[in-house]
Amino acid sequence: QAQLVESGGGSVQAGGSLRLSCAASGRSISRYAMAWFRQAPGEERKFVSCIDWNGRRADYAGSVRGRFTIAKDNAENTAFLQMNSLKPEDTGIYYCASARFPSGVCTSRAIDYEFPGQGTQVTVSS
């Protein structure tokens, strides 16, 4: 299992941007799909975005499509989530996730991933 450390969260005003990073160790992410989920206060963890193991395809939740961009840098063993035009409803703890099995396409199902990190808090004020 890879160890994942999320960073880059913070407090911003609506319309602002943040770039989240997910540094992996213990295993190369080059052959694993990666994903981001978020959990708002009092709510379940929800899918935000994912990217296939080879980086050729990405998927997004409808609420963030067109504003967020996911990427993975295999050389740095790091995944990223660029978040633009942030809205208050984007507030939550953002978790990076690594697929349980290699060479797979990304999915929106949390059960398909491992979540070894602590998450990073994103707060968007209106």
Coordinates of N, CA, C and O in Angstrom, one line a residue:
Q1 N 0.8 -1.2 0.0 CA 0.0 0.0 0.0 C 0.9 1.2 0.0 O 1.8 1.3 0.8
A2 N 0.6 2.2 -0.9 CA 1.3 3.4 -0.9 C 0.9 4.3 0.3 O -0.2 4.3 0.8
Q3 N 1.9 5.1 0.7 CA 1.6 6.1 1.7 C 1.3 7.4 1.0 O 2.1 7.8 0.1
L4 N 0.3 8.1 1.3 CA -0.1 9.3 0.6 C -0.2 10.5 1.5 O -0.8 10.3 2.6
V5 N 0.4 11.6 1.2 CA 0.4 12.8 2.0 C -0.2 13.9 1.1 O 0.4 14.3 0.2
E6 N -1.3 14.4 1.6 CA -2.0 15.5 0.8 C -1.5 16.8 1.4 O -1.3 16.9 2.6
S7 N -1.4 17.8 0.5 CA -1.1 19.2 1.0 C -1.6 20.2 0.0 O -2.1 19.8 -1.1
G8 N -1.6 21.4 0.3 CA -2.0 22.5 -0.6 C -3.4 23.1 -0.2 O -3.8 24.0 -0.9
G9 N -4.0 22.5 0.8 CA -5.3 23.1 1.2 C -5.1 24.4 1.9 O -4.0 24.9 2.1
G10 N -6.2 25.1 2.1 CA -6.2 26.4 2.8 C -7.6 27.0 2.7 O -8.6 26.4 2.4
S11 N -7.6 28.3 3.1 CA -8.8 29.1 3.1 C -8.7 30.1 2.0 O -7.7 30.9 1.9
V12 N -9.7 30.1 1.1 CA -9.8 31.1 0.0 C -11.2 31.7 -0.1 O -12.1 31.1 0.4
Q13 N -11.3 32.8 -0.8 CA -12.6 33.3 -1.1 C -13.1 32.7 -2.4 O -12.4 32.2 -3.2
A14 N -14.4 32.7 -2.5 CA -15.1 32.2 -3.7 C -14.5 32.9 -4.9 O -14.2 34.1 -5.0
G15 N -14.2 32.0 -5.9 CA -13.6 32.5 -7.1 C -12.1 32.3 -7.2 O -11.5 32.4 -8.2
G16 N -11.5 31.9 -6.0 CA -10.1 31.7 -5.9 C -9.7 30.3 -6.4 O -10.5 29.5 -6.9
S17 N -8.4 30.1 -6.3 CA -7.8 28.8 -6.8 C -6.9 28.2 -5.7 O -6.3 28.9 -4.9
L18 N -6.8 26.9 -5.8 CA -5.9 26.1 -4.9 C -5.4 25.0 -5.8 O -6.1 24.5 -6.6
R19 N -4.1 24.5 -5.5 CA -3.6 23.4 -6.1 C -3.2 22.4 -5.0 O -2.3 22.6 -4.2
L20 N -3.9 21.3 -5.0 CA -3.6 20.2 -4.1 C -2.6 19.2 -4.6 O -2.6 19.0 -5.8
S21 N -1.7 18.8 -3.7 CA -0.7 17.8 -4.1 C -0.9 16.5 -3.3 O -1.3 16.6 -2.1
C22 N -0.5 15.4 -3.8 CA -0.6 14.1 -3.1 C 0.7 13.4 -3.4 O 0.9 12.8 -4.5
A23 N 1.6 13.4 -2.4 CA 2.9 12.8 -2.5 C 2.8 11.4 -2.1 O 2.4 11.1 -0.9
A24 N 3.3 10.5 -2.9 CA 3.2 9.0 -2.6 C 4.6 8.5 -2.3 O 5.6 9.0 -2.8
S25 N 4.6 7.6 -1.4 CA 5.9 6.9 -1.0 C 5.5 5.4 -0.8 O 4.4 5.1 -0.5
G26 N 6.5 4.6 -0.9 CA 6.3 3.2 -0.6 C 5.9 2.4 -1.8 O 5.9 1.2 -1.8
R27 N 5.4 3.1 -2.8 CA 5.0 2.4 -4.1 C 4.9 3.4 -5.2 O 4.4 4.5 -4.9
S28 N 5.3 3.1 -6.4 CA 5.2 4.0 -7.5 C 3.7 4.1 -7.9 O 3.0 3.1 -8.0
I29 N 3.3 5.3 -8.2 CA 1.9 5.5 -8.7 C 1.8 5.3 -10.2 O 0.7 5.5 -10.8
S30 N 2.9 5.0 -10.9 CA 2.9 5.0 -12.3 C 1.9 4.0 -12.9 O 1.5 4.2 -14.0
R31 N 1.6 3.0 -12.2 CA 0.7 2.0 -12.7 C -0.6 1.9 -12.0 O -1.4 1.0 -12.2
Y32 N -0.9 3.0 -11.3 CA -2.2 3.0 -10.5 C -3.0 4.2 -10.9 O -2.5 5.3 -11.0
A33 N -4.3 4.0 -11.0 CA -5.2 5.1 -11.1 C -5.2 5.8 -9.8 O -5.0 5.2 -8.7
M34 N -5.4 7.1 -9.9 CA -5.4 8.0 -8.7 C -6.7 8.8 -8.7 O -7.3 9.0 -9.7
A35 N -7.2 9.1 -7.5 CA -8.4 9.9 -7.4 C -8.4 10.8 -6.2 O -7.5 10.7 -5.3
W36 N -9.3 11.7 -6.3 CA -9.6 12.7 -5.2 C -11.0 12.6 -4.8 O -11.9 12.5 -5.6
F37 N -11.2 12.5 -3.5 CA -12.6 12.5 -2.9 C -12.6 13.7 -1.9 O -11.6 14.1 -1.4
R38 N -13.8 14.1 -1.5 CA -13.9 15.1 -0.5 C -15.0 14.8 0.5 O -16.0 14.1 0.1
Q39 N -14.9 15.3 1.7 CA -15.9 15.1 2.7 C -16.2 16.4 3.4 O -15.4 17.0 4.0
A40 N -17.4 16.8 3.2 CA -17.9 18.0 3.8 C -18.4 17.7 5.2 O -18.8 16.5 5.5
P41 N -18.5 18.6 6.1 CA -19.0 18.4 7.5 C -20.3 17.7 7.5 O -21.3 18.2 6.8
G42 N -20.5 16.6 8.2 CA -21.7 15.9 8.3 C -22.2 15.1 7.1 O -23.3 14.6 7.1
E43 N -21.3 15.0 6.1 CA -21.6 14.3 4.9 C -20.6 13.1 4.7 O -19.6 13.1 5.3
E44 N -21.0 12.2 3.8 CA -20.2 11.1 3.4 C -19.1 11.6 2.5 O -19.2 12.7 1.8
R45 N -18.0 10.8 2.4 CA -17.0 11.1 1.4 C -17.5 10.9 0.0 O -18.2 10.0 -0.3
K46 N -17.2 11.9 -0.9 CA -17.8 11.9 -2.2 C -16.7 12.0 -3.2 O -15.7 12.7 -3.0
F47 N -16.9 11.4 -4.4 CA -16.0 11.4 -5.5 C -15.8 12.9 -6.1 O -16.8 13.6 -6.2
V48 N -14.6 13.2 -6.4 CA -14.3 14.5 -7.0 C -13.8 14.3 -8.4 O -14.3 14.8 -9.4
S49 N -12.7 13.5 -8.5 CA -12.0 13.3 -9.8 C -11.1 12.1 -9.7 O -10.7 11.7 -8.7
C50 N -10.8 11.5 -10.9 CA -9.9 10.4 -11.0 C -9.2 10.5 -12.3 O -9.6 11.2 -13.3
I51 N -8.1 9.8 -12.4 CA -7.3 9.7 -13.6 C -6.8 8.3 -13.8 O -6.4 7.6 -12.8
D52 N -6.9 7.8 -15.0 CA -6.4 6.4 -15.3 C -4.9 6.2 -15.0 O -4.2 7.2 -14.9
W53 N -4.5 5.0 -14.8 CA -3.1 4.7 -14.5 C -2.2 5.3 -15.5 O -1.1 5.7 -15.1
N54 N -2.5 5.3 -16.7 CA -1.6 5.9 -17.8 C -1.8 7.4 -18.1 O -1.2 7.9 -18.9
G55 N -2.7 8.0 -17.3 CA -3.0 9.4 -17.5 C -3.7 9.8 -18.7 O -3.9 11.0 -19.0
R56 N -4.2 8.9 -19.4 CA -4.9 9.2 -20.7 C -6.3 9.6 -20.5 O -6.9 10.2 -21.5
R57 N -7.0 9.3 -19.5 CA -8.4 9.6 -19.3 C -8.6 10.1 -17.9 O -8.0 9.5 -16.9
A58 N -9.4 11.1 -17.7 CA -9.8 11.6 -16.4 C -11.3 11.7 -16.3 O -12.0 11.8 -17.4
D59 N -11.8 11.7 -15.1 CA -13.2 11.8 -14.9 C -13.5 12.8 -13.8 O -12.6 12.9 -12.9
Y60 N -14.6 13.5 -13.8 CA -14.9 14.5 -12.8 C -16.4 14.4 -12.4 O -17.2 14.0 -13.2
A61 N -16.6 14.7 -11.1 CA -18.0 14.9 -10.7 C -18.6 16.1 -11.4 O -17.9 17.0 -11.7
G62 N -19.8 16.0 -11.7 CA -20.5 17.0 -12.4 C -20.3 18.4 -11.8 O -20.2 19.4 -12.5
S63 N -20.3 18.5 -10.5 CA -20.2 19.8 -9.8 C -18.9 20.5 -10.0 O -18.7 21.7 -9.7
V64 N -17.8 19.7 -10.4 CA -16.5 20.3 -10.5 C -16.0 20.3 -11.9 O -14.9 20.9 -12.2
R65 N -16.7 19.6 -12.8 CA -16.2 19.6 -14.2 C -16.1 20.9 -14.8 O -17.0 21.8 -14.7
G66 N -14.9 21.2 -15.5 CA -14.7 22.5 -16.1 C -14.0 23.4 -15.1 O -13.5 24.5 -15.6
R67 N -13.9 23.1 -13.8 CA -13.2 24.0 -12.9 C -12.0 23.3 -12.3 O -11.0 24.0 -11.9
F68 N -12.1 22.0 -12.1 CA -11.0 21.2 -11.5 C -10.2 20.4 -12.6 O -10.8 20.0 -13.6
T69 N -8.9 20.2 -12.4 CA -8.1 19.4 -13.3 C -7.2 18.5 -12.5 O -6.5 19.0 -11.6
I70 N -7.3 17.2 -12.8 CA -6.5 16.2 -12.1 C -5.3 15.9 -13.0 O -5.4 15.9 -14.2
A71 N -4.2 15.6 -12.4 CA -3.0 15.2 -13.1 C -2.1 14.3 -12.2 O -2.3 14.3 -11.0
K72 N -1.2 13.5 -12.8 CA -0.3 12.7 -12.1 C 1.1 12.8 -12.7 O 1.2 12.8 -14.0
D73 N 2.1 13.0 -11.9 CA 3.5 13.1 -12.4 C 4.2 11.9 -11.9 O 4.5 11.8 -10.7
N74 N 4.4 10.9 -12.8 CA 5.0 9.7 -12.3 C 6.4 9.8 -11.9 O 6.9 9.2 -11.0
A75 N 7.1 10.8 -12.5 CA 8.5 11.0 -12.1 C 8.6 11.5 -10.7 O 9.6 11.2 -10.0
E76 N 7.7 12.4 -10.3 CA 7.7 12.9 -9.0 C 6.9 12.0 -8.0 O 6.8 12.3 -6.8
N77 N 6.2 11.0 -8.6 CA 5.4 10.1 -7.8 C 4.3 10.9 -7.0 O 4.1 10.7 -5.8
T78 N 3.7 11.9 -7.7 CA 2.8 12.8 -7.1 C 1.6 13.0 -8.0 O 1.7 13.1 -9.2
A79 N 0.4 13.1 -7.4 CA -0.8 13.5 -8.1 C -1.2 14.9 -7.6 O -0.8 15.4 -6.6
F80 N -2.0 15.5 -8.5 CA -2.3 16.9 -8.3 C -3.8 17.1 -8.5 O -4.4 16.4 -9.3
L81 N -4.4 18.2 -7.9 CA -5.7 18.6 -8.3 C -5.7 20.1 -8.3 O -5.6 20.8 -7.3
Q82 N -5.8 20.7 -9.5 CA -5.9 22.1 -9.7 C -7.4 22.5 -9.6 O -8.2 22.0 -10.3
M83 N -7.7 23.4 -8.6 CA -9.0 23.8 -8.4 C -9.2 25.3 -8.7 O -8.5 26.1 -8.0
N84 N -10.0 25.6 -9.7 CA -10.2 27.0 -10.0 C -11.7 27.4 -9.8 O -12.5 26.5 -9.7
S85 N -11.9 28.7 -9.8 CA -13.3 29.2 -9.6 C -14.0 28.5 -8.4 O -15.1 28.0 -8.5
L86 N -13.3 28.4 -7.3 CA -13.8 27.7 -6.1 C -15.1 28.3 -5.6 O -15.3 29.5 -5.7
K87 N -16.0 27.5 -5.1 CA -17.3 27.9 -4.6 C -17.4 27.4 -3.1 O -16.7 26.4 -2.7
P88 N -18.2 28.0 -2.3 CA -18.3 27.6 -0.9 C -18.7 26.1 -0.8 O -18.3 25.5 0.2
E89 N -19.4 25.6 -1.7 CA -19.8 24.2 -1.6 C -18.7 23.2 -1.9 O -18.8 22.0 -1.8
D90 N -17.5 23.8 -2.3 CA -16.3 23.0 -2.5 C -15.6 22.7 -1.1 O -14.6 22.0 -1.1
T91 N -16.1 23.4 -0.1 CA -15.5 23.2 1.2 C -15.5 21.8 1.7 O -16.5 21.1 1.6
G92 N -14.4 21.3 2.3 CA -14.4 20.0 2.9 C -12.9 19.5 3.0 O -12.0 20.3 2.7
I93 N -12.8 18.3 3.5 CA -11.5 17.7 3.6 C -11.3 16.9 2.3 O -12.1 16.1 1.9
Y94 N -10.2 17.1 1.6 CA -9.9 16.5 0.4 C -8.9 15.3 0.6 O -7.8 15.5 1.2
Y95 N -9.3 14.2 0.1 CA -8.5 13.0 0.3 C -8.0 12.5 -1.0 O -8.8 12.4 -2.0
C96 N -6.7 12.1 -1.1 CA -6.1 11.5 -2.2 C -6.3 10.0 -2.1 O -6.2 9.5 -1.0
A97 N -6.5 9.3 -3.2 CA -6.6 7.8 -3.1 C -5.9 7.2 -4.3 O -5.8 7.7 -5.4
S98 N -5.4 6.0 -4.0 CA -4.7 5.2 -5.0 C -5.5 3.9 -5.2 O -6.1 3.3 -4.3
A99 N -5.6 3.5 -6.5 CA -6.4 2.3 -6.8 C -5.8 1.1 -6.1 O -4.6 1.0 -5.9
R100 N -6.7 0.2 -5.8 CA -6.2 -1.0 -5.1 C -5.4 -1.9 -6.0 O -4.5 -2.6 -5.5
F101 N -5.7 -1.9 -7.3 CA -5.0 -2.8 -8.2 C -4.4 -2.0 -9.3 O -5.0 -1.0 -9.8
P102 N -3.3 -2.4 -9.9 CA -2.6 -1.7 -11.0 C -3.3 -1.8 -12.3 O -4.2 -2.7 -12.5
S103 N -2.9 -0.9 -13.2 CA -3.2 -1.0 -14.6 C -4.7 -0.9 -14.9 O -5.2 -1.5 -15.8
G104 N -5.5 -0.2 -14.0 CA -6.9 -0.2 -14.2 C -7.4 1.2 -14.6 O -6.6 2.2 -14.5
V105 N -8.6 1.3 -15.1 CA -9.2 2.6 -15.4 C -9.7 3.2 -14.1 O -9.9 2.4 -13.1
C106 N -9.8 4.5 -14.1 CA -10.3 5.1 -12.8 C -11.8 5.0 -12.7 O -12.5 4.9 -13.7
T107 N -12.3 4.9 -11.5 CA -13.7 4.9 -11.2 C -14.1 5.9 -10.2 O -13.2 6.5 -9.5
S108 N -15.4 6.1 -10.0 CA -15.8 7.0 -9.0 C -16.2 6.3 -7.7 O -16.7 6.9 -6.8
R109 N -15.9 5.0 -7.6 CA -16.3 4.3 -6.4 C -15.2 4.2 -5.4 O -14.1 3.8 -5.6
A110 N -15.5 4.7 -4.2 CA -14.5 4.7 -3.1 C -14.0 3.3 -2.8 O -12.8 3.2 -2.4
I111 N -14.8 2.3 -3.0 CA -14.4 0.9 -2.6 C -13.2 0.5 -3.5 O -12.5 -0.5 -3.2
D112 N -13.0 1.1 -4.6 CA -11.9 0.7 -5.6 C -10.6 1.3 -5.2 O -9.6 1.1 -5.9
Y113 N -10.5 2.1 -4.1 CA -9.3 2.8 -3.8 C -8.9 2.6 -2.3 O -9.7 2.1 -1.5
E114 N -7.7 2.9 -2.1 CA -7.1 2.9 -0.7 C -6.9 4.4 -0.3 O -6.5 5.2 -1.1
F115 N -7.2 4.7 1.0 CA -7.2 6.1 1.5 C -6.2 6.1 2.7 O -6.7 6.3 3.8
P116 N -4.9 6.1 2.4 CA -4.0 6.0 3.6 C -3.7 7.4 4.1 O -3.0 7.5 5.2
G117 N -4.1 8.5 3.5 CA -3.7 9.8 3.9 C -4.6 10.4 4.9 O -5.7 9.9 5.2
Q118 N -4.2 11.6 5.5 CA -5.0 12.3 6.4 C -5.9 13.4 5.8 O -6.8 13.9 6.5
G119 N -5.7 13.7 4.6 CA -6.5 14.7 3.9 C -6.0 16.1 4.1 O -5.1 16.3 5.0
T120 N -6.5 17.0 3.4 CA -6.1 18.4 3.5 C -7.4 19.2 3.5 O -8.3 19.0 2.6
Q121 N -7.5 20.2 4.4 CA -8.7 21.0 4.5 C -8.8 22.1 3.5 O -7.8 22.9 3.3
V122 N -9.9 22.2 2.8 CA -10.2 23.3 1.9 C -11.4 24.1 2.4 O -12.4 23.4 2.6
T123 N -11.3 25.4 2.6 CA -12.4 26.2 3.1 C -12.6 27.3 2.1 O -11.6 28.1 1.9
V124 N -13.8 27.4 1.5 CA -14.1 28.5 0.6 C -15.1 29.4 1.2 O -16.2 28.9 1.5
S125 N -14.8 30.6 1.3 CA -15.8 31.6 1.9 C -16.4 32.4 0.8 O -15.8 32.7 -0.2
S126 N -17.7 32.8 1.1 CA -18.4 33.6 0.1 C -18.2 35.1 0.3 O -17.6 35.5 1.2

